[in-house]
């Protein structure tokens, strides 16, 4: 990031170093990079960290399952709805300014989440937190693209992609540790409160080290396009997020159809506005690049696969294998080791030599990791141990890192600097919608397979129950076994896995322990079946994405590389 050049505020600042054959370099750009990296890290940690703290939140706030789902969904909904808009706001009002507004809002919303006294307050605070993150995060890629020179830009974007990509996994581990340690007796609240001091420090540092930038030809604010875009995204993300909990009623499909219609209206309006005014919320010039258009579609497909995997992954580890949040989180964190290996080698060592083939290899390696994971689950089931999972985590993470590190730089390199905010917003939107669609699709597949496997699960767990009942001296077992089979089926078919069905509750103290152990065994069987199916499905999607990467340029050819005169005008804050 380049420093402020205002004569009033930086009259005595040292002159920036001149880059060989290019524009001046900012000595503070690496400090500014650290600030925006922290912001991206905080966002993705908060996207996933709630998943492993759900029981603690539910118990402390006396929330029902629908409210807990909204705590998770509220963030995704508001975040996705503001992505396209926030990219354009940065182009118009300045990326630094919008970034700092988003950071301030994120910090305040995190404080409100941490001190929430009831589920309603937490849900509203999560809406605000997601909206602020949407304002903040979109500016990051645009800032990196327009202020780093081409010889440094690729590495900067790659580091950002690697760190933020692994931060989603880090959020799972951190959430498990926080719940297990119960810091200060605050249970789940530190997962939000930690953002407050970090956010304040990032605000102060960002104000000092980030210089303002915006598009050289300041676009006009699209007052009609903004609500159309927000409504279209919200109408699409809401049913994908809430469909399963609501049982996929007809009106949910109507919302999806309405979102597609509204999207078509939005695109037609944007095209007409651009032809008439010369400025639109989405400027279609970015799609003149065939490489960018195809790349964004493949990026969307990639996040469908990994978004679905992240969703069912922790469900399997905690509800299927019965692991504690800390055990599940720390085991899941080993995925980040692989991400570090892949992302650490892709940008500087592999991509310059092999180009797009690195992305193709990443998709294949990630798919191999998922298939290997599926084989392990099939082989070992409920006895699966962390040491067996860690190698496939690392393999999958390497493939993931090979993709997330260089792809963003390659795709942003296909558009001119004045389109950086527009392209960044579109890529972030594609990522969020891909994750939402991945969660929805894999949720349907996973829970359908869990239900289908309930009969086999009950049959496999029945001997465990019989043995435990006999050891407890229970002779009349037929009705108990019938209740057990009903219990397994009801749990598999339940929208709310936190509530035990009636047939699981009406047990005497003498049989309760036997029932608990048998149900845990049945869960491991049914969840293993569902997880194996999802792993194979996601592996197939990753292979399709790997083939799609072949349509990208063999090497990244930044659109501005030979025309640095198009660098956006820098204005003071």
Coordinates of C-alpha atoms in Angstrom, one line a residue:
X1 CA 0.0 0.0 0.0
X2 CA 1.3 3.4 -0.9
X3 CA 1.6 6.3 1.6
X4 CA -0.4 9.5 1.6
X5 CA 1.1 12.2 -0.5
X6 CA -0.9 15.1 1.0
X7 CA 1.4 18.1 1.4
X8 CA -0.5 19.1 4.6
X9 CA 0.0 15.8 6.4
X10 CA 3.2 14.5 5.0
X11 CA 5.2 17.6 4.2
X12 CA 8.3 16.2 5.9
X13 CA 7.9 12.6 5.0
X14 CA 10.8 10.8 3.3
X15 CA 10.3 10.6 -0.4
X16 CA 9.2 7.2 -1.6
X17 CA 11.8 4.9 -3.1
X18 CA 11.7 4.8 -6.9
X19 CA 11.0 1.3 -8.3
X20 CA 13.3 0.4 -11.2
X21 CA 11.4 1.3 -14.4
X22 CA 8.2 2.0 -12.6
X23 CA 6.3 4.2 -10.2
X24 CA 7.5 5.1 -6.7
X25 CA 7.4 2.5 -4.0
X26 CA 5.9 3.2 -0.6
X27 CA 8.2 2.2 2.3
X28 CA 5.0 1.6 4.4
X29 CA 3.4 -0.8 2.0
X30 CA 4.4 -3.9 4.0
X31 CA 3.1 -2.5 7.2
X32 CA -0.2 -1.6 5.5
X33 CA -0.3 -5.2 4.1
X34 CA 0.0 -6.5 7.6
X35 CA -3.1 -4.4 8.6
X36 CA -5.3 -5.7 5.8
X37 CA -4.0 -9.2 6.3
X38 CA -5.2 -9.1 9.9
X39 CA -8.6 -7.8 8.7
X40 CA -9.1 -10.7 6.2
X41 CA -7.9 -13.2 8.9
X42 CA -10.5 -11.8 11.4
X43 CA -13.3 -12.1 8.9
X44 CA -12.8 -15.7 8.0
X45 CA -12.1 -16.8 11.6
X46 CA -15.4 -15.3 12.6
X47 CA -17.1 -17.1 9.7
X48 CA -16.3 -20.6 11.1
X49 CA -15.4 -20.1 14.8
X50 CA -19.1 -20.1 15.8
X51 CA -19.7 -23.6 14.5
X52 CA -17.7 -25.2 17.3
X53 CA -19.1 -23.0 20.0
X54 CA -22.8 -23.7 19.2
X55 CA -23.5 -25.9 22.3
X56 CA -22.0 -23.3 24.6
X57 CA -23.9 -20.4 23.1
X58 CA -27.2 -22.4 23.1
X59 CA -26.8 -23.3 26.7
X60 CA -25.7 -19.9 27.9
X61 CA -28.4 -17.8 26.1
X62 CA -31.1 -20.5 26.3
X63 CA -31.5 -20.3 22.5
X64 CA -33.4 -22.8 20.4
X65 CA -31.9 -24.4 17.4
X66 CA -33.5 -22.1 14.9
X67 CA -32.0 -19.1 16.6
X68 CA -28.5 -20.7 16.7
X69 CA -28.8 -21.3 12.9
X70 CA -29.6 -17.6 12.5
X71 CA -26.5 -16.7 14.5
X72 CA -24.5 -18.5 11.8
X73 CA -26.6 -17.5 8.8
X74 CA -26.9 -13.8 9.7
X75 CA -23.2 -13.2 9.1
X76 CA -23.2 -15.0 5.8
X77 CA -26.3 -13.2 4.5
X78 CA -25.3 -9.7 5.3
X79 CA -21.7 -10.3 4.2
X80 CA -22.7 -11.7 0.8
X81 CA -25.4 -9.0 0.2
X82 CA -22.8 -6.1 0.5
X83 CA -19.9 -7.6 -1.4
X84 CA -20.6 -6.2 -4.9
X85 CA -21.8 -2.9 -3.5
X86 CA -18.7 -2.5 -1.2
X87 CA -16.3 -2.9 -4.1
X88 CA -17.9 0.0 -6.0
X89 CA -18.1 2.1 -2.8
X90 CA -14.3 1.7 -2.5
X91 CA -13.8 2.8 -6.1
X92 CA -16.0 5.9 -5.5
X93 CA -15.2 7.1 -2.0
X94 CA -11.7 5.6 -1.6
X95 CA -10.6 2.1 -0.5
X96 CA -8.9 3.2 2.6
X97 CA -11.9 5.1 3.8
X98 CA -14.4 2.3 3.2
X99 CA -11.9 -0.2 4.7
X100 CA -11.6 1.8 7.9
X101 CA -15.4 2.3 8.1
X102 CA -15.8 -1.5 7.8
X103 CA -13.1 -2.2 10.4
X104 CA -14.7 0.2 12.8
X105 CA -18.1 -1.4 12.3
X106 CA -16.7 -4.9 12.6
X107 CA -15.0 -4.0 15.9
X108 CA -18.2 -2.4 17.4
X109 CA -20.3 -5.3 16.2
X110 CA -17.9 -7.8 17.7
X111 CA -18.2 -6.1 21.1
X112 CA -22.0 -6.3 20.8
X113 CA -21.8 -10.0 20.0
X114 CA -19.5 -10.6 23.0
X115 CA -21.8 -8.8 25.5
X116 CA -25.1 -10.2 24.0
X117 CA -27.7 -10.9 26.7
X118 CA -30.1 -12.9 24.5
X119 CA -30.3 -14.7 21.2
X120 CA -32.0 -11.8 19.5
X121 CA -29.2 -9.4 20.4
X122 CA -26.6 -11.8 19.1
X123 CA -28.4 -12.4 15.8
X124 CA -28.7 -8.6 15.1
X125 CA -25.0 -8.1 16.1
X126 CA -24.0 -10.9 13.7
X127 CA -25.9 -9.1 10.9
X128 CA -24.0 -6.0 11.7
X129 CA -20.7 -7.8 11.9
X130 CA -21.2 -9.5 8.5
X131 CA -22.2 -6.2 6.8
X132 CA -19.1 -4.5 8.2
X133 CA -16.9 -7.4 7.1
X134 CA -18.5 -7.1 3.6
X135 CA -17.4 -3.4 3.5
X136 CA -13.9 -4.2 4.8
X137 CA -12.9 -7.4 3.0
X138 CA -13.6 -6.4 -0.6
X139 CA -11.2 -3.4 -0.3
X140 CA -8.3 -5.7 0.5
X141 CA -7.8 -7.3 -2.9
X142 CA -8.4 -4.0 -4.6
X143 CA -5.8 -2.3 -2.4
X144 CA -3.3 -5.0 -3.0
X145 CA -3.9 -5.0 -6.8
X146 CA -3.5 -1.2 -7.3
X147 CA -0.7 -0.3 -4.9
X148 CA 1.8 -3.1 -5.2
X149 CA 4.0 -3.1 -8.3
X150 CA 3.6 -6.1 -10.6
X151 CA 6.8 -7.7 -9.3
X152 CA 5.5 -7.7 -5.7
X153 CA 1.8 -8.0 -6.3
X154 CA 1.6 -11.7 -7.0
X155 CA 3.4 -12.6 -3.8
X156 CA 1.3 -10.2 -1.7
X157 CA -2.0 -11.6 -3.1
X158 CA -0.7 -15.1 -2.7
X159 CA 0.2 -14.6 1.0
X160 CA -3.3 -13.1 1.5
X161 CA -5.0 -16.0 -0.1
X162 CA -3.0 -18.6 1.8
X163 CA -3.4 -16.9 5.2
X164 CA -7.1 -16.2 4.9
X165 CA -7.7 -19.6 3.3
X166 CA -6.2 -21.4 6.3
X167 CA -7.8 -19.0 8.8
X168 CA -11.2 -20.7 8.2
X169 CA -9.6 -23.8 9.6
X170 CA -7.8 -21.9 12.3
X171 CA -11.2 -20.6 13.4
X172 CA -12.4 -24.2 14.1
X173 CA -9.3 -24.9 16.3
X174 CA -9.5 -21.6 18.1
X175 CA -13.2 -22.1 18.9
X176 CA -12.6 -25.5 20.3
X177 CA -9.8 -24.2 22.5
X178 CA -11.8 -21.2 23.8
X179 CA -14.8 -23.4 24.7
X180 CA -12.5 -26.0 26.4
X181 CA -10.5 -23.5 28.4
X182 CA -13.5 -21.3 29.4
X183 CA -11.4 -18.2 29.7
X184 CA -12.4 -16.0 32.7
X185 CA -15.6 -18.1 33.0
X186 CA -16.9 -16.2 29.9
X187 CA -17.5 -19.5 27.9
X188 CA -18.0 -18.5 24.2
X189 CA -17.8 -14.7 24.5
X190 CA -14.0 -14.4 24.1
X191 CA -14.3 -15.5 20.4
X192 CA -15.9 -12.2 19.7
X193 CA -14.3 -9.9 22.4
X194 CA -10.8 -10.7 21.1
X195 CA -11.7 -8.8 18.0
X196 CA -12.1 -5.5 19.9
X197 CA -8.4 -4.8 20.9
X198 CA -7.2 -6.3 17.6
X199 CA -9.7 -4.1 15.7
X200 CA -8.8 -0.9 17.5
X201 CA -5.1 -1.5 16.9
X202 CA -5.7 -2.2 13.2
X203 CA -7.8 0.9 12.9
X204 CA -5.1 3.1 14.3
X205 CA -2.4 1.4 12.2
X206 CA -4.5 1.5 9.1
X207 CA -5.1 5.2 9.4
X208 CA -1.4 5.8 9.7
X209 CA 0.1 3.4 7.1
X210 CA -2.5 3.0 4.3
X211 CA -2.7 5.6 1.6
X212 CA -5.9 6.3 -0.1
X213 CA -6.7 5.0 -3.6
X214 CA -9.7 5.0 -5.8
X215 CA -10.6 4.5 -9.5
X216 CA -9.1 7.3 -11.7
X217 CA -12.5 7.9 -13.3
X218 CA -14.7 8.2 -10.3
X219 CA -17.9 6.2 -11.1
X220 CA -21.3 7.6 -10.1
X221 CA -23.3 5.9 -7.3
X222 CA -25.9 3.5 -8.7
X223 CA -28.8 4.2 -6.4
X224 CA -31.2 1.7 -8.1
X225 CA -28.6 -1.0 -8.8
X226 CA -27.6 -1.2 -5.1
X227 CA -31.0 -2.4 -3.7
X228 CA -31.5 -4.6 -6.8
X229 CA -28.1 -6.3 -6.1
X230 CA -28.6 -6.7 -2.4
X231 CA -32.2 -8.1 -2.9
X232 CA -31.0 -10.6 -5.5
X233 CA -28.2 -11.9 -3.4
X234 CA -30.3 -12.0 -0.2
X235 CA -33.1 -13.8 -2.0
X236 CA -30.6 -16.4 -3.2
X237 CA -28.5 -16.9 0.0
X238 CA -31.4 -17.0 2.4
X239 CA -33.1 -20.1 1.0
X240 CA -29.8 -21.8 0.5
X241 CA -28.9 -21.2 4.1
X242 CA -32.3 -21.9 5.7
X243 CA -33.9 -24.4 3.3
X244 CA -33.0 -27.5 5.1
X245 CA -34.1 -26.3 8.5
X246 CA -37.5 -25.2 7.1
X247 CA -38.0 -28.5 5.3
X248 CA -37.6 -27.0 1.8
X249 CA -41.2 -25.6 1.4
X250 CA -42.4 -24.5 -2.0
X251 CA -42.0 -20.8 -1.2
X252 CA -38.2 -21.4 -0.7
X253 CA -37.9 -22.6 -4.3
X254 CA -40.0 -19.6 -5.2
X255 CA -37.4 -17.3 -3.6
X256 CA -34.6 -19.0 -5.6
X257 CA -36.6 -18.5 -8.8
X258 CA -37.3 -14.9 -7.8
X259 CA -33.6 -14.3 -7.1
X260 CA -32.7 -15.5 -10.6
X261 CA -35.4 -13.3 -12.2
X262 CA -34.2 -10.3 -10.1
X263 CA -30.6 -11.0 -11.1
X264 CA -31.6 -11.0 -14.8
X265 CA -33.4 -7.6 -14.2
X266 CA -30.3 -6.3 -12.4
X267 CA -28.0 -7.3 -15.2
X268 CA -30.2 -5.8 -17.9
X269 CA -30.5 -2.6 -15.9
X270 CA -26.7 -2.4 -15.3
X271 CA -26.0 -2.9 -19.0
X272 CA -28.5 -0.2 -20.0
X273 CA -27.2 2.2 -17.3
X274 CA -23.6 1.7 -18.4
X275 CA -24.5 2.4 -22.0
X276 CA -26.4 5.5 -21.0
X277 CA -24.3 6.9 -18.1
X278 CA -21.0 5.3 -18.5
X279 CA -21.0 4.0 -14.9
X280 CA -22.7 1.0 -13.2
X281 CA -22.5 -1.0 -10.0
X282 CA -21.2 -3.9 -12.1
X283 CA -19.2 -2.8 -15.1
X284 CA -19.2 -5.5 -17.8
X285 CA -15.7 -4.5 -19.0
X286 CA -14.3 -7.1 -16.7
X287 CA -16.1 -9.8 -18.6
X288 CA -14.5 -8.8 -21.8
X289 CA -11.6 -10.8 -20.5
X290 CA -12.5 -14.4 -21.3
X291 CA -9.9 -15.6 -18.8
X292 CA -11.4 -13.6 -16.0
X293 CA -15.0 -14.8 -16.8
X294 CA -14.0 -18.5 -16.9
X295 CA -11.7 -18.1 -13.9
X296 CA -14.5 -16.6 -11.8
X297 CA -16.8 -19.5 -12.8
X298 CA -14.2 -22.1 -11.8
X299 CA -13.4 -20.2 -8.6
X300 CA -17.2 -20.4 -7.8
X301 CA -17.1 -24.1 -8.4
X302 CA -14.1 -24.6 -6.2
X303 CA -15.7 -22.9 -3.3
X304 CA -18.9 -25.1 -3.7
X305 CA -16.7 -28.1 -3.1
X306 CA -14.6 -26.8 -0.2
X307 CA -17.5 -24.9 1.4
X308 CA -19.5 -28.1 1.5
X309 CA -16.6 -30.0 2.9
X310 CA -15.9 -27.5 5.8
X311 CA -19.6 -27.7 6.7
X312 CA -19.9 -31.5 7.2
X313 CA -16.3 -32.0 8.3
X314 CA -16.8 -30.8 11.9
X315 CA -20.2 -32.4 12.1
X316 CA -18.6 -35.7 11.4
X317 CA -15.7 -35.2 13.9
X318 CA -18.0 -34.0 16.8
X319 CA -21.3 -35.7 16.2
X320 CA -20.1 -38.7 14.3
X321 CA -17.0 -39.6 16.2
X322 CA -18.1 -38.0 19.4
X323 CA -14.9 -35.8 19.8
X324 CA -14.8 -32.8 22.0
X325 CA -14.7 -29.3 20.3
X326 CA -11.0 -29.0 21.2
X327 CA -10.1 -32.4 19.9
X328 CA -12.0 -31.8 16.7
X329 CA -10.6 -28.3 16.3
X330 CA -7.0 -29.1 16.8
X331 CA -7.2 -32.1 14.5
X332 CA -8.9 -30.0 11.9
X333 CA -6.1 -27.3 12.3
X334 CA -3.6 -29.8 10.7
X335 CA -5.3 -29.0 7.4
X336 CA -3.6 -25.6 7.7
X337 CA -0.2 -27.3 7.7
X338 CA -0.9 -28.5 4.2
X339 CA -2.2 -25.1 3.1
X340 CA 1.0 -23.5 4.3
X341 CA 3.1 -26.0 2.3
X342 CA 1.1 -25.5 -0.9
X343 CA 0.6 -21.8 -0.6
X344 CA 4.2 -21.2 0.5
X345 CA 5.6 -22.8 -2.7
X346 CA 3.0 -22.0 -5.3
X347 CA 3.4 -18.2 -6.0
X348 CA 7.2 -17.8 -6.2
X349 CA 8.5 -21.3 -7.0
X350 CA 5.9 -23.3 -8.9
X351 CA 3.7 -20.8 -10.7
X352 CA 6.5 -19.0 -12.5
X353 CA 7.7 -22.3 -13.8
X354 CA 4.5 -24.3 -14.4
X355 CA 1.8 -21.6 -14.7
X356 CA -1.8 -22.6 -14.6
X357 CA -0.8 -26.3 -14.3
X358 CA -0.2 -25.5 -10.6
X359 CA -3.9 -24.8 -10.2
X360 CA -4.8 -28.0 -12.1
X361 CA -2.5 -30.0 -9.9
X362 CA -4.0 -28.3 -6.8
X363 CA -7.5 -29.5 -7.7
X364 CA -6.3 -33.0 -8.4
X365 CA -4.3 -33.2 -5.1
X366 CA -7.2 -31.8 -3.1
X367 CA -9.5 -34.4 -4.7
X368 CA -7.0 -37.2 -3.9
X369 CA -7.0 -36.1 -0.3
X370 CA -10.8 -36.2 -0.1
X371 CA -10.9 -39.7 -1.7
X372 CA -8.2 -41.0 0.7
X373 CA -10.2 -39.5 3.6
X374 CA -13.3 -41.4 2.3
X375 CA -11.4 -44.6 2.2
X376 CA -10.2 -44.1 5.8
X377 CA -13.7 -43.4 7.0
X378 CA -15.0 -46.6 5.3
X379 CA -12.2 -48.7 6.7
X380 CA -12.1 -47.5 10.3
X381 CA -15.5 -45.8 11.0
X382 CA -16.0 -44.9 14.7
X383 CA -12.5 -46.0 15.6
X384 CA -10.8 -43.4 13.4
X385 CA -8.0 -41.6 15.2
X386 CA -6.4 -38.2 14.8
X387 CA -3.0 -39.7 13.7
X388 CA -4.8 -41.4 10.8
X389 CA -6.6 -38.3 9.7
X390 CA -3.7 -35.9 9.8
X391 CA -1.9 -37.2 6.7
X392 CA -5.0 -36.8 4.5
X393 CA -5.6 -33.4 6.0
X394 CA -2.1 -32.3 4.9
X395 CA -2.6 -33.7 1.4
X396 CA -5.9 -32.0 1.0
X397 CA -4.5 -28.8 2.5
X398 CA -1.6 -28.8 0.0
X399 CA -4.0 -29.0 -2.9
X400 CA -6.1 -26.2 -1.4
X401 CA -3.1 -24.0 -0.9
X402 CA -1.9 -24.6 -4.5
X403 CA -5.2 -23.1 -5.6
X404 CA -6.1 -20.3 -3.2
X405 CA -2.6 -18.7 -3.2
X406 CA -2.1 -17.9 -6.9
X407 CA -5.7 -17.9 -8.3
X408 CA -6.7 -14.5 -7.0
X409 CA -3.6 -12.8 -8.4
X410 CA -4.0 -14.5 -11.7
X411 CA -7.6 -13.5 -12.1
X412 CA -7.2 -9.9 -10.9
X413 CA -4.2 -9.7 -13.3
X414 CA -6.6 -10.1 -16.2
X415 CA -8.4 -6.7 -15.5
X416 CA -7.1 -3.2 -15.5
X417 CA -6.4 -1.3 -12.3
X418 CA -9.5 0.9 -12.6
X419 CA -11.6 -2.3 -12.5
X420 CA -9.8 -3.7 -9.4
X421 CA -12.7 -2.9 -7.0
X422 CA -15.3 -4.2 -9.4
X423 CA -13.4 -7.4 -10.0
X424 CA -12.6 -7.9 -6.3
X425 CA -16.2 -7.5 -5.4
X426 CA -17.3 -10.0 -8.0
X427 CA -14.6 -12.6 -6.9
X428 CA -15.6 -12.3 -3.3
X429 CA -19.3 -12.6 -4.2
X430 CA -18.5 -15.7 -6.2
X431 CA -16.6 -17.2 -3.2
X432 CA -19.4 -16.5 -0.7
X433 CA -22.2 -17.7 -3.0
X434 CA -20.2 -20.8 -3.8
X435 CA -19.7 -21.5 -0.1
X436 CA -23.4 -20.9 0.6
X437 CA -24.5 -23.2 -2.3
X438 CA -21.9 -25.8 -1.2
X439 CA -23.3 -25.9 2.3
X440 CA -26.9 -26.1 1.0
X441 CA -26.1 -28.9 -1.6
X442 CA -23.9 -31.0 0.7
X443 CA -26.3 -30.5 3.6
X444 CA -29.1 -32.1 1.5
X445 CA -26.9 -34.9 0.3
X446 CA -25.3 -35.5 3.7
X447 CA -28.5 -35.6 5.8
X448 CA -30.3 -37.6 3.2
X449 CA -27.5 -40.2 3.3
X450 CA -27.5 -40.1 7.2
X451 CA -31.3 -40.9 7.0
X452 CA -30.8 -43.7 4.5
X453 CA -28.1 -45.3 6.6
X454 CA -30.2 -45.2 9.8
X455 CA -31.5 -48.8 9.4
X456 CA -28.0 -50.1 8.9
X457 CA -26.7 -48.0 11.8
X458 CA -29.4 -49.3 14.2
X459 CA -28.6 -52.9 13.1
X460 CA -24.9 -52.4 13.7
X461 CA -25.4 -50.8 17.1
X462 CA -28.0 -53.2 18.4
X463 CA -25.5 -55.8 19.6
X464 CA -23.8 -53.1 21.6
X465 CA -27.1 -52.2 23.3
X466 CA -28.0 -55.9 23.9
X467 CA -24.6 -56.5 25.5
X468 CA -24.9 -53.4 27.7
X469 CA -28.5 -54.3 28.7
X470 CA -27.5 -57.8 29.6
X471 CA -24.6 -56.5 31.7
X472 CA -27.0 -54.2 33.5
X473 CA -29.3 -57.2 34.3
X474 CA -32.2 -56.1 32.0
X475 CA -34.0 -59.2 30.7
X476 CA -37.0 -57.6 28.9
X477 CA -35.2 -56.1 25.9
X478 CA -37.6 -56.3 22.9
X479 CA -39.4 -53.0 23.6
X480 CA -36.2 -51.3 24.4
X481 CA -34.6 -52.5 21.1
X482 CA -37.7 -51.3 19.2
X483 CA -37.5 -47.9 20.9
X484 CA -33.8 -47.8 20.1
X485 CA -34.4 -48.3 16.3
X486 CA -37.1 -45.6 16.4
X487 CA -34.7 -43.3 18.2
X488 CA -31.9 -43.8 15.7
X489 CA -34.3 -43.1 12.8
X490 CA -35.8 -40.0 14.5
X491 CA -32.3 -38.6 15.2
X492 CA -31.2 -39.1 11.6
X493 CA -34.3 -37.4 10.3
X494 CA -34.3 -34.5 12.8
X495 CA -33.6 -31.0 11.8
X496 CA -32.4 -30.2 15.3
X497 CA -29.7 -32.7 16.4
X498 CA -29.4 -31.1 19.8
X499 CA -32.8 -32.3 20.9
X500 CA -33.2 -36.0 21.7
X501 CA -36.4 -37.5 20.4
X502 CA -38.9 -38.9 22.9
X503 CA -38.0 -42.5 22.4
X504 CA -34.4 -41.6 23.4
X505 CA -35.5 -39.8 26.6
X506 CA -37.9 -42.2 28.3
X507 CA -35.3 -44.5 29.8
X508 CA -34.6 -45.5 33.4
X509 CA -31.2 -44.7 34.9
X510 CA -30.5 -48.4 34.6
X511 CA -30.7 -48.3 30.8
X512 CA -29.7 -44.7 30.0
X513 CA -26.0 -45.4 29.8
X514 CA -26.5 -48.4 27.6
X515 CA -28.7 -46.3 25.3
X516 CA -26.2 -43.5 25.2
X517 CA -23.3 -45.8 24.1
X518 CA -25.4 -47.5 21.5
X519 CA -26.7 -44.3 20.0
X520 CA -23.1 -43.0 19.8
X521 CA -22.2 -46.1 17.8
X522 CA -25.2 -45.7 15.5
X523 CA -24.3 -42.0 14.9
X524 CA -20.8 -43.0 13.9
X525 CA -22.2 -45.4 11.3
X526 CA -24.7 -43.1 9.8
X527 CA -22.5 -39.9 9.9
X528 CA -19.6 -41.9 8.4
X529 CA -21.9 -43.0 5.5
X530 CA -23.0 -39.4 4.9
X531 CA -19.5 -38.0 5.1
X532 CA -18.1 -40.5 2.7
X533 CA -20.7 -39.6 0.2
X534 CA -19.9 -35.9 0.5
X535 CA -16.2 -36.4 0.2
X536 CA -16.6 -38.3 -3.0
X537 CA -19.0 -35.7 -4.4
X538 CA -16.7 -32.8 -3.5
X539 CA -13.7 -34.7 -5.0
X540 CA -15.7 -35.0 -8.3
X541 CA -16.4 -31.2 -8.2
X542 CA -12.7 -30.5 -7.6
X543 CA -11.7 -32.6 -10.6
X544 CA -14.2 -30.6 -12.8
X545 CA -12.7 -27.4 -11.4
X546 CA -9.2 -28.7 -12.2
X547 CA -10.2 -29.2 -15.8
X548 CA -11.7 -25.7 -15.8
X549 CA -8.3 -24.2 -14.8
X550 CA -6.9 -25.4 -18.1
X551 CA -8.9 -22.6 -19.8
X552 CA -6.9 -20.0 -18.0
X553 CA -3.8 -18.4 -19.5
X554 CA -0.7 -20.6 -19.2
X555 CA 1.0 -17.7 -17.3
X556 CA -0.5 -14.7 -15.6
X557 CA -0.3 -11.7 -17.9
X558 CA -1.4 -8.7 -15.8
X559 CA -3.5 -6.3 -17.8
X560 CA -1.5 -3.3 -16.4
X561 CA 2.0 -4.7 -16.6
X562 CA 2.9 -2.8 -19.7
X563 CA 0.8 0.2 -19.0
X564 CA 1.5 1.5 -15.5
X565 CA 0.1 4.9 -16.5
X566 CA -3.4 3.5 -15.8
X567 CA -2.6 3.2 -12.1
X568 CA -5.5 4.8 -10.2
X569 CA -5.2 8.4 -9.0
X570 CA -4.2 8.5 -5.3
X571 CA -6.2 10.9 -3.2
X572 CA -5.8 12.0 0.4
X573 CA -8.2 10.7 3.0

